[in-house]
Amino acid sequence: MTQATSTLSRREQILQALALMLEEDSGKRITTAALARQVGVSEAALYRHFPSKARMFEGLIEFIETSLFERIRRILEETPEALGRCEKIVQLVLMFAEKNPGLSRLMDGDVLTGETARLRTRMSQLFERLETQFKQILREAELREGLRPRVAVSASANLLAAFVEGRISQYVRSDFRHLPSAHWEDQWTLLGAQLLVGRATTNA
């Protein structure tokens, strides 16, 4: 038990140090030597917990996936209305990125340039999964509430996902100066008002 706890603690320290370096060393390529210095261990010690730097990045991506989709599951349980679900999910992802600048660089894909294709694919799949979730919500809106997207479900879901990705990308490009939450209420007022309409309006 003690050994397992110690191993988990060290893994967490390594991932936290990597996330911090992604935030503080924006634009720089992170080496295992620099990461080892940040953690206060040897490179050999890093590799006892992670076989490669790619696996360290995967550990952070797994944390992002688990954190976001566990909270999305709770939103779906607690919020019955499609518009409210979409609003809360978009806001969730934006605020997660804002509160975790280092992880936002992973979400943007910026830091994965030059890394293995598997990592870039996995990060892309997270946003594809998010877009699929929007599609499901919008399709269910007609059955639950008699509402339809003003344009096709696929186009509407893609717009929401693109909005999220775009705000995160702006955040990263600005070195975390342009916060994803800036103008959020006004922007959602515009997006939300145009997203769903009743059957009669759609058929008119």
mmCIF file of N, CA and C in Angstrom, residues 68-204:
data_model
loop_
_atom_site.group_PDB
_atom_site.id
_atom_site.type_symbol
_atom_site.label_atom_id
_atom_site.label_comp_id
_atom_site.label_asym_id
_atom_site.label_seq_id
_atom_site.Cartn_x
_atom_site.Cartn_y
_atom_site.Cartn_z
ATOM 1 N N LEU A 68 -13.275 16.466 -17.874
ATOM 2 C CA LEU A 68 -14.346 17.090 -18.650
ATOM 3 C C LEU A 68 -15.573 16.199 -18.782
ATOM 4 N N PHE A 69 -15.372 14.951 -19.163
ATOM 5 C CA PHE A 69 -16.538 14.124 -19.469
ATOM 6 C C PHE A 69 -17.245 13.612 -18.225
ATOM 7 N N GLU A 70 -16.564 13.556 -17.107
ATOM 8 C CA GLU A 70 -17.258 13.257 -15.857
ATOM 9 C C GLU A 70 -18.176 14.419 -15.489
ATOM 10 N N ARG A 71 -17.709 15.643 -15.684
ATOM 11 C CA ARG A 71 -18.542 16.812 -15.387
ATOM 12 C C ARG A 71 -19.665 16.961 -16.411
ATOM 13 N N ILE A 72 -19.383 16.619 -17.659
ATOM 14 C CA ILE A 72 -20.438 16.658 -18.682
ATOM 15 C C ILE A 72 -21.538 15.660 -18.335
ATOM 16 N N ARG A 73 -21.153 14.491 -17.851
ATOM 17 C CA ARG A 73 -22.154 13.499 -17.433
ATOM 18 C C ARG A 73 -23.060 14.068 -16.349
ATOM 19 N N ARG A 74 -22.486 14.795 -15.402
ATOM 20 C CA ARG A 74 -23.296 15.392 -14.337
ATOM 21 C C ARG A 74 -24.215 16.485 -14.892
ATOM 22 N N ILE A 75 -23.713 17.261 -15.856
ATOM 23 C CA ILE A 75 -24.551 18.295 -16.482
ATOM 24 C C ILE A 75 -25.763 17.647 -17.139
ATOM 25 N N LEU A 76 -25.558 16.545 -17.848
ATOM 26 C CA LEU A 76 -26.661 15.866 -18.526
ATOM 27 C C LEU A 76 -27.674 15.324 -17.521
ATOM 28 N N GLU A 77 -27.195 14.884 -16.367
ATOM 29 C CA GLU A 77 -28.096 14.363 -15.339
ATOM 30 C C GLU A 77 -28.904 15.474 -14.676
ATOM 31 N N GLU A 78 -28.283 16.632 -14.513
ATOM 32 C CA GLU A 78 -28.896 17.698 -13.718
ATOM 33 C C GLU A 78 -29.654 18.724 -14.551
ATOM 34 N N THR A 79 -29.387 18.794 -15.852
ATOM 35 C CA THR A 79 -29.991 19.823 -16.703
ATOM 36 C C THR A 79 -30.789 19.164 -17.822
ATOM 37 N N PRO A 80 -32.113 19.240 -17.805
ATOM 38 C CA PRO A 80 -32.917 18.557 -18.823
ATOM 39 C C PRO A 80 -33.013 19.297 -20.155
ATOM 40 N N GLU A 81 -32.904 20.628 -20.148
ATOM 41 C CA GLU A 81 -33.121 21.403 -21.367
ATOM 42 C C GLU A 81 -31.879 21.394 -22.252
ATOM 43 N N ALA A 82 -32.099 21.220 -23.557
ATOM 44 C CA ALA A 82 -30.991 21.140 -24.508
ATOM 45 C C ALA A 82 -30.158 22.424 -24.524
ATOM 46 N N LEU A 83 -30.827 23.571 -24.528
ATOM 47 C CA LEU A 83 -30.089 24.830 -24.591
ATOM 48 C C LEU A 83 -29.226 25.021 -23.351
ATOM 49 N N GLY A 84 -29.783 24.684 -22.191
ATOM 50 C CA GLY A 84 -29.023 24.785 -20.951
ATOM 51 C C GLY A 84 -27.849 23.828 -20.929
ATOM 52 N N ARG A 85 -28.046 22.623 -21.470
ATOM 53 C CA ARG A 85 -26.961 21.655 -21.539
ATOM 54 C C ARG A 85 -25.819 22.178 -22.400
ATOM 55 N N CYS A 86 -26.161 22.682 -23.575
ATOM 56 C CA CYS A 86 -25.126 23.203 -24.473
ATOM 57 C C CYS A 86 -24.374 24.359 -23.825
ATOM 58 N N GLU A 87 -25.118 25.267 -23.207
ATOM 59 C CA GLU A 87 -24.490 26.423 -22.558
ATOM 60 C C GLU A 87 -23.514 25.988 -21.468
ATOM 61 N N LYS A 88 -23.945 25.074 -20.620
ATOM 62 C CA LYS A 88 -23.105 24.660 -19.492
ATOM 63 C C LYS A 88 -21.877 23.878 -19.958
ATOM 64 N N ILE A 89 -22.037 23.089 -21.014
ATOM 65 C CA ILE A 89 -20.891 22.310 -21.514
ATOM 66 C C ILE A 89 -19.863 23.229 -22.153
ATOM 67 N N VAL A 90 -20.318 24.165 -22.970
ATOM 68 C CA VAL A 90 -19.381 25.119 -23.577
ATOM 69 C C VAL A 90 -18.652 25.895 -22.490
ATOM 70 N N GLN A 91 -19.400 26.393 -21.524
ATOM 71 C CA GLN A 91 -18.793 27.168 -20.443
ATOM 72 C C GLN A 91 -17.821 26.310 -19.631
ATOM 73 N N LEU A 92 -18.184 25.063 -19.387
ATOM 74 C CA LEU A 92 -17.310 24.148 -18.650
ATOM 75 C C LEU A 92 -15.952 24.020 -19.320
ATOM 76 N N VAL A 93 -15.947 23.755 -20.627
ATOM 77 C CA VAL A 93 -14.680 23.530 -21.329
ATOM 78 C C VAL A 93 -13.850 24.809 -21.356
ATOM 79 N N LEU A 94 -14.513 25.947 -21.590
ATOM 80 C CA LEU A 94 -13.785 27.218 -21.613
ATOM 81 C C LEU A 94 -13.156 27.522 -20.255
ATOM 82 N N MET A 95 -13.911 27.310 -19.187
ATOM 83 C CA MET A 95 -13.390 27.621 -17.853
ATOM 84 C C MET A 95 -12.322 26.619 -17.442
ATOM 85 N N PHE A 96 -12.446 25.363 -17.867
ATOM 86 C CA PHE A 96 -11.406 24.381 -17.572
ATOM 87 C C PHE A 96 -10.094 24.813 -18.212
ATOM 88 N N ALA A 97 -10.154 25.234 -19.476
ATOM 89 C CA ALA A 97 -8.949 25.700 -20.165
ATOM 90 C C ALA A 97 -8.373 26.945 -19.490
ATOM 91 N N GLU A 98 -9.254 27.862 -19.099
ATOM 92 C CA GLU A 98 -8.802 29.111 -18.480
ATOM 93 C C GLU A 98 -8.098 28.857 -17.149
ATOM 94 N N LYS A 99 -8.620 27.915 -16.363
ATOM 95 C CA LYS A 99 -8.045 27.630 -15.055
ATOM 96 C C LYS A 99 -6.809 26.743 -15.142
ATOM 97 N N ASN A 100 -6.584 26.134 -16.295
ATOM 98 C CA ASN A 100 -5.442 25.233 -16.484
ATOM 99 C C ASN A 100 -4.675 25.634 -17.747
ATOM 100 N N PRO A 101 -3.964 26.758 -17.699
ATOM 101 C CA PRO A 101 -3.297 27.263 -18.907
ATOM 102 C C PRO A 101 -2.372 26.247 -19.565
ATOM 103 N N GLY A 102 -1.620 25.502 -18.752
ATOM 104 C CA GLY A 102 -0.727 24.510 -19.332
ATOM 105 C C GLY A 102 -1.482 23.455 -20.111
ATOM 106 N N LEU A 103 -2.591 23.003 -19.557
ATOM 107 C CA LEU A 103 -3.401 21.992 -20.240
ATOM 108 C C LEU A 103 -4.071 22.563 -21.475
ATOM 109 N N SER A 104 -4.345 23.863 -21.465
ATOM 110 C CA SER A 104 -4.955 24.477 -22.655
ATOM 111 C C SER A 104 -4.012 24.395 -23.849
ATOM 112 N N ARG A 105 -2.710 24.399 -23.596
ATOM 113 C CA ARG A 105 -1.750 24.246 -24.709
ATOM 114 C C ARG A 105 -1.854 22.848 -25.308
ATOM 115 N N LEU A 106 -2.107 21.867 -24.479
ATOM 116 C CA LEU A 106 -2.342 20.519 -24.987
ATOM 117 C C LEU A 106 -3.639 20.474 -25.788
ATOM 118 N N MET A 107 -4.688 21.090 -25.251
ATOM 119 C CA MET A 107 -5.989 21.084 -25.920
ATOM 120 C C MET A 107 -5.917 21.779 -27.270
ATOM 121 N N ASP A 108 -5.121 22.816 -27.349
ATOM 122 C CA ASP A 108 -4.936 23.543 -28.605
ATOM 123 C C ASP A 108 -4.103 22.739 -29.602
ATOM 124 N N GLY A 109 -3.302 21.800 -29.086
ATOM 125 C CA GLY A 109 -2.443 21.008 -29.950
ATOM 126 C C GLY A 109 -1.109 21.660 -30.226
ATOM 127 N N ASP A 110 -0.951 22.891 -29.758
ATOM 128 C CA ASP A 110 0.274 23.663 -30.008
ATOM 129 C C ASP A 110 1.524 22.917 -29.551
ATOM 130 N N VAL A 111 1.480 22.388 -28.350
ATOM 131 C CA VAL A 111 2.660 21.769 -27.759
ATOM 132 C C VAL A 111 2.944 20.387 -28.344
ATOM 133 N N LEU A 112 1.982 19.832 -29.077
ATOM 134 C CA LEU A 112 2.155 18.489 -29.621
ATOM 135 C C LEU A 112 2.822 18.484 -30.992
ATOM 136 N N THR A 113 3.099 19.672 -31.527
ATOM 137 C CA THR A 113 3.820 19.747 -32.796
ATOM 138 C C THR A 113 5.186 19.092 -32.640
ATOM 139 N N GLY A 114 5.475 18.143 -33.501
ATOM 140 C CA GLY A 114 6.743 17.438 -33.405
ATOM 141 C C GLY A 114 6.694 16.203 -32.537
ATOM 142 N N GLU A 115 5.574 16.009 -31.807
ATOM 143 C CA GLU A 115 5.417 14.796 -31.012
ATOM 144 C C GLU A 115 4.789 13.703 -31.885
ATOM 145 N N THR A 116 4.530 12.559 -31.308
ATOM 146 C CA THR A 116 4.006 11.445 -32.092
ATOM 147 C C THR A 116 2.599 11.741 -32.598
ATOM 148 N N ALA A 117 2.277 11.195 -33.763
ATOM 149 C CA ALA A 117 0.955 11.407 -34.361
ATOM 150 C C ALA A 117 -0.142 10.886 -33.448
ATOM 151 N N ARG A 118 0.158 9.855 -32.665
ATOM 152 C CA ARG A 118 -0.844 9.270 -31.771
ATOM 153 C C ARG A 118 -1.371 10.304 -30.781
ATOM 154 N N LEU A 119 -0.487 11.150 -30.281
ATOM 155 C CA LEU A 119 -0.907 12.168 -29.311
ATOM 156 C C LEU A 119 -1.814 13.203 -29.972
ATOM 157 N N ARG A 120 -1.443 13.644 -31.158
ATOM 158 C CA ARG A 120 -2.267 14.635 -31.856
ATOM 159 C C ARG A 120 -3.632 14.050 -32.191
ATOM 160 N N THR A 121 -3.634 12.782 -32.584
ATOM 161 C CA THR A 121 -4.905 12.126 -32.901
ATOM 162 C C THR A 121 -5.785 12.020 -31.666
ATOM 163 N N ARG A 122 -5.183 11.660 -30.557
ATOM 164 C CA ARG A 122 -5.969 11.506 -29.337
ATOM 165 C C ARG A 122 -6.561 12.835 -28.878
ATOM 166 N N MET A 123 -5.791 13.907 -29.016
ATOM 167 C CA MET A 123 -6.316 15.204 -28.628
ATOM 168 C C MET A 123 -7.450 15.626 -29.562
ATOM 169 N N SER A 124 -7.302 15.328 -30.843
ATOM 170 C CA SER A 124 -8.366 15.629 -31.804
ATOM 171 C C SER A 124 -9.627 14.841 -31.474
ATOM 172 N N GLN A 125 -9.449 13.612 -31.034
ATOM 173 C CA GLN A 125 -10.592 12.764 -30.714
ATOM 174 C C GLN A 125 -11.391 13.312 -29.540
ATOM 175 N N LEU A 126 -10.727 14.019 -28.621
ATOM 176 C CA LEU A 126 -11.454 14.611 -27.507
ATOM 177 C C LEU A 126 -12.463 15.627 -28.021
ATOM 178 N N PHE A 127 -12.046 16.466 -28.978
ATOM 179 C CA PHE A 127 -12.970 17.463 -29.510
ATOM 180 C C PHE A 127 -14.017 16.828 -30.417
ATOM 181 N N GLU A 128 -13.657 15.745 -31.092
ATOM 182 C CA GLU A 128 -14.659 15.013 -31.873
ATOM 183 C C GLU A 128 -15.721 14.425 -30.949
ATOM 184 N N ARG A 129 -15.281 13.926 -29.816
ATOM 185 C CA ARG A 129 -16.224 13.378 -28.832
ATOM 186 C C ARG A 129 -17.120 14.478 -28.285
ATOM 187 N N LEU A 130 -16.556 15.649 -28.062
ATOM 188 C CA LEU A 130 -17.347 16.787 -27.600
ATOM 189 C C LEU A 130 -18.396 17.173 -28.644
ATOM 190 N N GLU A 131 -17.993 17.212 -29.909
ATOM 191 C CA GLU A 131 -18.928 17.553 -30.979
ATOM 192 C C GLU A 131 -20.036 16.503 -31.086
ATOM 193 N N THR A 132 -19.684 15.240 -30.921
ATOM 194 C CA THR A 132 -20.687 14.175 -30.941
ATOM 195 C C THR A 132 -21.682 14.349 -29.801
ATOM 196 N N GLN A 133 -21.192 14.798 -28.654
ATOM 197 C CA GLN A 133 -22.086 15.041 -27.520
ATOM 198 C C GLN A 133 -23.072 16.155 -27.838
ATOM 199 N N PHE A 134 -22.605 17.207 -28.482
ATOM 200 C CA PHE A 134 -23.512 18.283 -28.893
ATOM 201 C C PHE A 134 -24.566 17.753 -29.873
ATOM 202 N N LYS A 135 -24.143 16.921 -30.817
ATOM 203 C CA LYS A 135 -25.092 16.346 -31.774
ATOM 204 C C LYS A 135 -26.190 15.570 -31.059
ATOM 205 N N GLN A 136 -25.794 14.772 -30.086
ATOM 206 C CA GLN A 136 -26.771 13.971 -29.356
ATOM 207 C C GLN A 136 -27.768 14.859 -28.625
ATOM 208 N N ILE A 137 -27.263 15.896 -27.986
ATOM 209 C CA ILE A 137 -28.143 16.817 -27.259
ATOM 210 C C ILE A 137 -29.133 17.482 -28.210
ATOM 211 N N LEU A 138 -28.646 17.928 -29.349
ATOM 212 C CA LEU A 138 -29.503 18.638 -30.297
ATOM 213 C C LEU A 138 -30.539 17.708 -30.927
ATOM 214 N N ARG A 139 -30.151 16.458 -31.176
ATOM 215 C CA ARG A 139 -31.119 15.498 -31.713
ATOM 216 C C ARG A 139 -32.214 15.189 -30.699
ATOM 217 N N GLU A 140 -31.822 15.082 -29.434
ATOM 218 C CA GLU A 140 -32.794 14.783 -28.381
ATOM 219 C C GLU A 140 -33.721 15.961 -28.096
ATOM 220 N N ALA A 141 -33.304 17.159 -28.489
ATOM 221 C CA ALA A 141 -34.117 18.350 -28.209
ATOM 222 C C ALA A 141 -35.491 18.244 -28.861
ATOM 223 N N GLU A 142 -35.557 17.682 -30.069
ATOM 224 C CA GLU A 142 -36.848 17.563 -30.745
ATOM 225 C C GLU A 142 -37.752 16.572 -30.020
ATOM 226 N N LEU A 143 -37.192 15.458 -29.582
ATOM 227 C CA LEU A 143 -37.990 14.451 -28.886
ATOM 228 C C LEU A 143 -38.443 14.942 -27.518
ATOM 229 N N ARG A 144 -37.554 15.618 -26.810
ATOM 230 C CA ARG A 144 -37.850 16.039 -25.442
ATOM 231 C C ARG A 144 -38.652 17.327 -25.368
ATOM 232 N N GLU A 145 -38.320 18.279 -26.272
ATOM 233 C CA GLU A 145 -38.855 19.635 -26.119
ATOM 234 C C GLU A 145 -39.554 20.176 -27.364
ATOM 235 N N GLY A 146 -39.565 19.393 -28.444
ATOM 236 C CA GLY A 146 -40.172 19.889 -29.677
ATOM 237 C C GLY A 146 -39.367 21.005 -30.314
ATOM 238 N N LEU A 147 -38.045 20.986 -30.113
ATOM 239 C CA LEU A 147 -37.170 22.014 -30.659
ATOM 240 C C LEU A 147 -36.199 21.396 -31.653
ATOM 241 N N ARG A 148 -35.836 22.177 -32.664
ATOM 242 C CA ARG A 148 -34.847 21.744 -33.642
ATOM 243 C C ARG A 148 -33.783 22.821 -33.792
ATOM 244 N N PRO A 149 -32.573 22.425 -34.165
ATOM 245 C CA PRO A 149 -31.560 23.439 -34.494
ATOM 246 C C PRO A 149 -32.030 24.256 -35.704
ATOM 247 N N ARG A 150 -31.685 25.518 -35.721
ATOM 248 C CA ARG A 150 -32.078 26.389 -36.834
ATOM 249 C C ARG A 150 -31.443 25.916 -38.147
ATOM 250 N N VAL A 151 -30.239 25.345 -38.065
ATOM 251 C CA VAL A 151 -29.602 24.718 -39.226
ATOM 252 C C VAL A 151 -29.391 23.250 -38.879
ATOM 253 N N ALA A 152 -28.803 22.476 -39.782
ATOM 254 C CA ALA A 152 -28.643 21.035 -39.563
ATOM 255 C C ALA A 152 -27.924 20.736 -38.244
ATOM 256 N N VAL A 153 -28.289 19.604 -37.649
ATOM 257 C CA VAL A 153 -27.683 19.183 -36.387
ATOM 258 C C VAL A 153 -26.164 19.172 -36.489
ATOM 259 N N SER A 154 -25.632 18.572 -37.555
ATOM 260 C CA SER A 154 -24.178 18.468 -37.698
ATOM 261 C C SER A 154 -23.529 19.844 -37.783
ATOM 262 N N ALA A 155 -24.161 20.774 -38.500
ATOM 263 C CA ALA A 155 -23.611 22.125 -38.631
ATOM 264 C C ALA A 155 -23.671 22.864 -37.295
ATOM 265 N N SER A 156 -24.754 22.689 -36.557
ATOM 266 C CA SER A 156 -24.906 23.366 -35.268
ATOM 267 C C SER A 156 -23.900 22.847 -34.250
ATOM 268 N N ALA A 157 -23.747 21.518 -34.207
ATOM 269 C CA ALA A 157 -22.796 20.925 -33.266
ATOM 270 C C ALA A 157 -21.367 21.343 -33.610
ATOM 271 N N ASN A 158 -21.066 21.395 -34.896
ATOM 272 C CA ASN A 158 -19.733 21.807 -35.328
ATOM 273 C C ASN A 158 -19.463 23.256 -34.951
ATOM 274 N N LEU A 159 -20.476 24.107 -35.047
ATOM 275 C CA LEU A 159 -20.315 25.513 -34.668
ATOM 276 C C LEU A 159 -19.965 25.640 -33.187
ATOM 277 N N LEU A 160 -20.656 24.899 -32.339
ATOM 278 C CA LEU A 160 -20.379 24.956 -30.903
ATOM 279 C C LEU A 160 -18.965 24.468 -30.597
ATOM 280 N N ALA A 161 -18.582 23.359 -31.226
ATOM 281 C CA ALA A 161 -17.235 22.822 -30.999
ATOM 282 C C ALA A 161 -16.172 23.779 -31.520
ATOM 283 N N ALA A 162 -16.430 24.381 -32.694
ATOM 284 C CA ALA A 162 -15.467 25.319 -33.274
ATOM 285 C C ALA A 162 -15.331 26.572 -32.407
ATOM 286 N N PHE A 163 -16.428 27.011 -31.813
ATOM 287 C CA PHE A 163 -16.381 28.165 -30.914
ATOM 288 C C PHE A 163 -15.466 27.865 -29.730
ATOM 289 N N VAL A 164 -15.631 26.680 -29.142
ATOM 290 C CA VAL A 164 -14.803 26.286 -28.004
ATOM 291 C C VAL A 164 -13.331 26.227 -28.411
ATOM 292 N N GLU A 165 -13.052 25.539 -29.509
ATOM 293 C CA GLU A 165 -11.663 25.406 -29.954
ATOM 294 C C GLU A 165 -11.058 26.763 -30.289
ATOM 295 N N GLY A 166 -11.847 27.624 -30.900
ATOM 296 C CA GLY A 166 -11.349 28.944 -31.278
ATOM 297 C C GLY A 166 -10.983 29.800 -30.077
ATOM 298 N N ARG A 167 -11.820 29.776 -29.044
ATOM 299 C CA ARG A 167 -11.527 30.574 -27.850
ATOM 300 C C ARG A 167 -10.291 30.038 -27.129
ATOM 301 N N ILE A 168 -10.135 28.727 -27.085
ATOM 302 C CA ILE A 168 -8.946 28.141 -26.457
ATOM 303 C C ILE A 168 -7.698 28.502 -27.255
ATOM 304 N N SER A 169 -7.809 28.448 -28.574
ATOM 305 C CA SER A 169 -6.673 28.793 -29.433
ATOM 306 C C SER A 169 -6.258 30.255 -29.233
ATOM 307 N N GLN A 170 -7.228 31.167 -29.129
ATOM 308 C CA GLN A 170 -6.920 32.574 -28.867
ATOM 309 C C GLN A 170 -6.196 32.725 -27.533
ATOM 310 N N TYR A 171 -6.644 31.980 -26.550
ATOM 311 C CA TYR A 171 -6.050 32.017 -25.214
ATOM 312 C C TYR A 171 -4.577 31.617 -25.267
ATOM 313 N N VAL A 172 -4.294 30.541 -25.974
ATOM 314 C CA VAL A 172 -2.918 30.055 -26.081
ATOM 315 C C VAL A 172 -2.063 31.020 -26.885
ATOM 316 N N ARG A 173 -2.574 31.481 -28.032
ATOM 317 C CA ARG A 173 -1.794 32.379 -28.896
ATOM 318 C C ARG A 173 -1.443 33.688 -28.208
ATOM 319 N N SER A 174 -2.312 34.121 -27.300
ATOM 320 C CA SER A 174 -2.078 35.399 -26.610
ATOM 321 C C SER A 174 -1.211 35.226 -25.365
ATOM 322 N N ASP A 175 -0.623 34.022 -25.197
ATOM 323 C CA ASP A 175 0.133 33.736 -23.976
ATOM 324 C C ASP A 175 -0.736 33.933 -22.744
ATOM 325 N N PHE A 176 -1.986 33.490 -22.856
ATOM 326 C CA PHE A 176 -2.951 33.429 -21.766
ATOM 327 C C PHE A 176 -3.475 34.798 -21.332
ATOM 328 N N ARG A 177 -3.353 35.788 -22.200
ATOM 329 C CA ARG A 177 -3.888 37.122 -21.862
ATOM 330 C C ARG A 177 -5.374 37.221 -22.200
ATOM 331 N N HIS A 178 -5.790 36.698 -23.341
ATOM 332 C CA HIS A 178 -7.193 36.788 -23.761
ATOM 333 C C HIS A 178 -7.963 35.599 -23.177
ATOM 334 N N LEU A 179 -8.646 35.841 -22.077
ATOM 335 C CA LEU A 179 -9.300 34.760 -21.344
ATOM 336 C C LEU A 179 -10.493 34.200 -22.123
ATOM 337 N N PRO A 180 -10.660 32.882 -22.103
ATOM 338 C CA PRO A 180 -11.811 32.285 -22.787
ATOM 339 C C PRO A 180 -13.149 32.771 -22.243
ATOM 340 N N SER A 181 -13.181 33.188 -20.983
ATOM 341 C CA SER A 181 -14.438 33.646 -20.389
ATOM 342 C C SER A 181 -14.795 35.078 -20.782
ATOM 343 N N ALA A 182 -13.865 35.799 -21.419
ATOM 344 C CA ALA A 182 -14.143 37.191 -21.813
ATOM 345 C C ALA A 182 -15.302 37.218 -22.805
ATOM 346 N N HIS A 183 -16.254 38.102 -22.565
ATOM 347 C CA HIS A 183 -17.427 38.294 -23.434
ATOM 348 C C HIS A 183 -18.356 37.079 -23.459
ATOM 349 N N TRP A 184 -18.155 36.141 -22.559
ATOM 350 C CA TRP A 184 -18.916 34.891 -22.607
ATOM 351 C C TRP A 184 -20.431 35.128 -22.591
ATOM 352 N N GLU A 185 -20.913 35.921 -21.653
ATOM 353 C CA GLU A 185 -22.361 36.093 -21.533
ATOM 354 C C GLU A 185 -22.959 36.715 -22.793
ATOM 355 N N ASP A 186 -22.295 37.731 -23.340
ATOM 356 C CA ASP A 186 -22.809 38.368 -24.555
ATOM 357 C C ASP A 186 -22.760 37.409 -25.739
ATOM 358 N N GLN A 187 -21.687 36.654 -25.840
ATOM 359 C CA GLN A 187 -21.552 35.740 -26.971
ATOM 360 C C GLN A 187 -22.567 34.608 -26.891
ATOM 361 N N TRP A 188 -22.808 34.101 -25.680
ATOM 362 C CA TRP A 188 -23.800 33.039 -25.581
ATOM 363 C C TRP A 188 -25.208 33.570 -25.829
ATOM 364 N N THR A 189 -25.469 34.808 -25.444
ATOM 365 C CA THR A 189 -26.764 35.406 -25.749
ATOM 366 C C THR A 189 -27.022 35.351 -27.248
ATOM 367 N N LEU A 190 -25.988 35.648 -28.032
ATOM 368 C CA LEU A 190 -26.122 35.615 -29.491
ATOM 369 C C LEU A 190 -26.238 34.175 -30.002
ATOM 370 N N LEU A 191 -25.324 33.302 -29.560
ATOM 371 C CA LEU A 191 -25.341 31.918 -30.028
ATOM 372 C C LEU A 191 -26.617 31.194 -29.594
ATOM 373 N N GLY A 192 -26.939 31.312 -28.327
ATOM 374 C CA GLY A 192 -28.090 30.594 -27.789
ATOM 375 C C GLY A 192 -29.400 31.003 -28.430
ATOM 376 N N ALA A 193 -29.538 32.290 -28.721
ATOM 377 C CA ALA A 193 -30.784 32.780 -29.315
ATOM 378 C C ALA A 193 -31.010 32.218 -30.709
ATOM 379 N N GLN A 194 -29.951 31.860 -31.411
ATOM 380 C CA GLN A 194 -30.055 31.386 -32.785
ATOM 381 C C GLN A 194 -29.982 29.864 -32.913
ATOM 382 N N LEU A 195 -29.750 29.175 -31.804
ATOM 383 C CA LEU A 195 -29.437 27.747 -31.900
ATOM 384 C C LEU A 195 -30.660 26.879 -32.160
ATOM 385 N N LEU A 196 -31.725 27.057 -31.384
ATOM 386 C CA LEU A 196 -32.888 26.180 -31.452
ATOM 387 C C LEU A 196 -34.167 26.962 -31.724
ATOM 388 N N VAL A 197 -35.061 26.356 -32.482
ATOM 389 C CA VAL A 197 -36.380 26.945 -32.759
ATOM 390 C C VAL A 197 -37.420 25.867 -32.657
ATOM 391 N N GLY A 198 -38.687 26.266 -32.529
ATOM 392 C CA GLY A 198 -39.773 25.299 -32.475
ATOM 393 C C GLY A 198 -40.057 24.704 -33.846
ATOM 394 N N ARG A 199 -40.781 23.591 -33.897
ATOM 395 C CA ARG A 199 -41.093 22.923 -35.159
ATOM 396 C C ARG A 199 -41.790 23.855 -36.144
ATOM 397 N N ALA A 200 -42.741 24.616 -35.612
ATOM 398 C CA ALA A 200 -43.522 25.485 -36.497
ATOM 399 C C ALA A 200 -42.624 26.520 -37.171
ATOM 400 N N THR A 201 -41.677 27.052 -36.402
ATOM 401 C CA THR A 201 -40.749 28.054 -36.964
ATOM 402 C C THR A 201 -39.857 27.428 -38.006
ATOM 403 N N THR A 202 -39.397 26.197 -37.724
ATOM 404 C CA THR A 202 -38.511 25.520 -38.667
ATOM 405 C C THR A 202 -39.204 25.218 -39.974
ATOM 406 N N ASN A 203 -40.496 24.817 -39.884
ATOM 407 C CA ASN A 203 -41.232 24.430 -41.068
ATOM 408 C C ASN A 203 -41.757 25.604 -41.864
ATOM 409 N N ALA A 204 -41.742 26.771 -41.273
ATOM 410 C CA ALA A 204 -42.314 27.952 -41.941
ATOM 411 C C ALA A 204 -41.483 28.334 -43.155
#
